[in-house]
XYZ file of C-alpha atoms in Angstrom:
86
model
C -44.547 0.719 27.280
C -42.001 -2.097 27.594
C -41.753 -2.340 23.815
C -41.013 1.382 23.572
C -38.259 1.134 26.188
C -36.748 -1.845 24.403
C -36.737 0.016 21.089
C -35.089 3.025 22.705
C -32.258 0.907 24.094
C -31.641 -0.546 20.643
C -31.637 2.778 18.789
C -29.735 5.073 21.161
C -26.409 3.164 21.237
C -26.274 3.197 17.419
C -26.656 6.962 17.356
C -23.957 7.352 19.986
C -21.502 5.229 18.007
C -22.165 7.145 14.794
C -21.327 10.388 16.559
C -18.353 8.888 18.397
C -16.114 7.869 15.513
C -12.453 8.057 16.389
C -10.246 10.319 14.264
C -13.316 12.165 12.875
C -13.879 9.605 10.123
C -10.267 9.284 8.963
C -9.039 5.822 8.011
C -7.454 4.331 11.126
C -5.159 2.117 9.020
C -3.928 5.054 6.925
C -3.021 6.891 10.123
C -1.430 3.850 11.706
C 0.501 2.304 8.823
C 1.320 5.199 6.511
C 0.982 8.271 8.702
C -1.549 9.861 6.347
C -4.967 11.368 7.038
C -7.384 9.761 4.557
C -11.022 10.798 5.031
C -13.666 8.068 4.701
C -17.455 7.969 4.662
C -17.133 5.548 7.594
C -19.280 2.925 5.894
C -16.624 0.353 6.824
C -15.998 0.452 10.538
C -15.048 -1.607 13.533
C -15.809 -1.140 17.240
C -13.078 -2.052 19.689
C -14.743 -4.561 22.036
C -12.585 -3.418 24.960
C -13.454 0.285 24.717
C -16.478 0.510 22.424
C -14.654 3.122 20.320
C -15.578 3.144 16.629
C -12.859 3.199 13.954
C -13.420 3.922 10.237
C -11.651 2.372 7.246
C -11.327 3.073 3.547
C -12.065 -0.519 2.517
C -12.431 -4.093 3.811
C -8.845 -4.995 2.916
C -7.292 -2.369 5.199
C -9.739 -3.261 7.974
C -8.464 -6.844 7.792
C -4.863 -5.665 7.968
C -5.655 -3.385 10.908
C -7.285 -6.245 12.823
C -4.131 -8.393 12.666
C -2.795 -6.271 15.547
C -5.472 -3.793 16.616
C -3.844 -2.656 19.881
C -0.600 -1.656 18.153
C -2.442 -0.093 15.227
C -4.688 1.951 17.510
C -1.657 3.240 19.412
C 0.143 4.194 16.187
C -2.976 5.835 14.721
C -3.490 7.873 17.901
C 0.125 9.092 17.788
C -0.231 10.129 14.148
C -3.626 11.765 14.643
C -2.227 14.024 17.369
C 0.062 15.578 14.744
C -2.860 16.224 12.359
C -5.208 17.593 14.997
C -2.921 20.431 16.110
């Protein structure tokens, strides 16, 4: 029984994160830096350790650029995404 409970705690958070991608799978760096909505398959992603929110990226290079100043980039991406989600 303990093993089953342990397995459930390991699997459930992963499913929650997959469903909880910010910007519905759009590249967070594209939104933040260029103001464009670029859809991704979300195979490259990063979870903000402060909030647990999952962000998707088009490639490793833009993820690295995004992580140079994640707080500012998140703020800018959120502002841009509001325009696209209306």
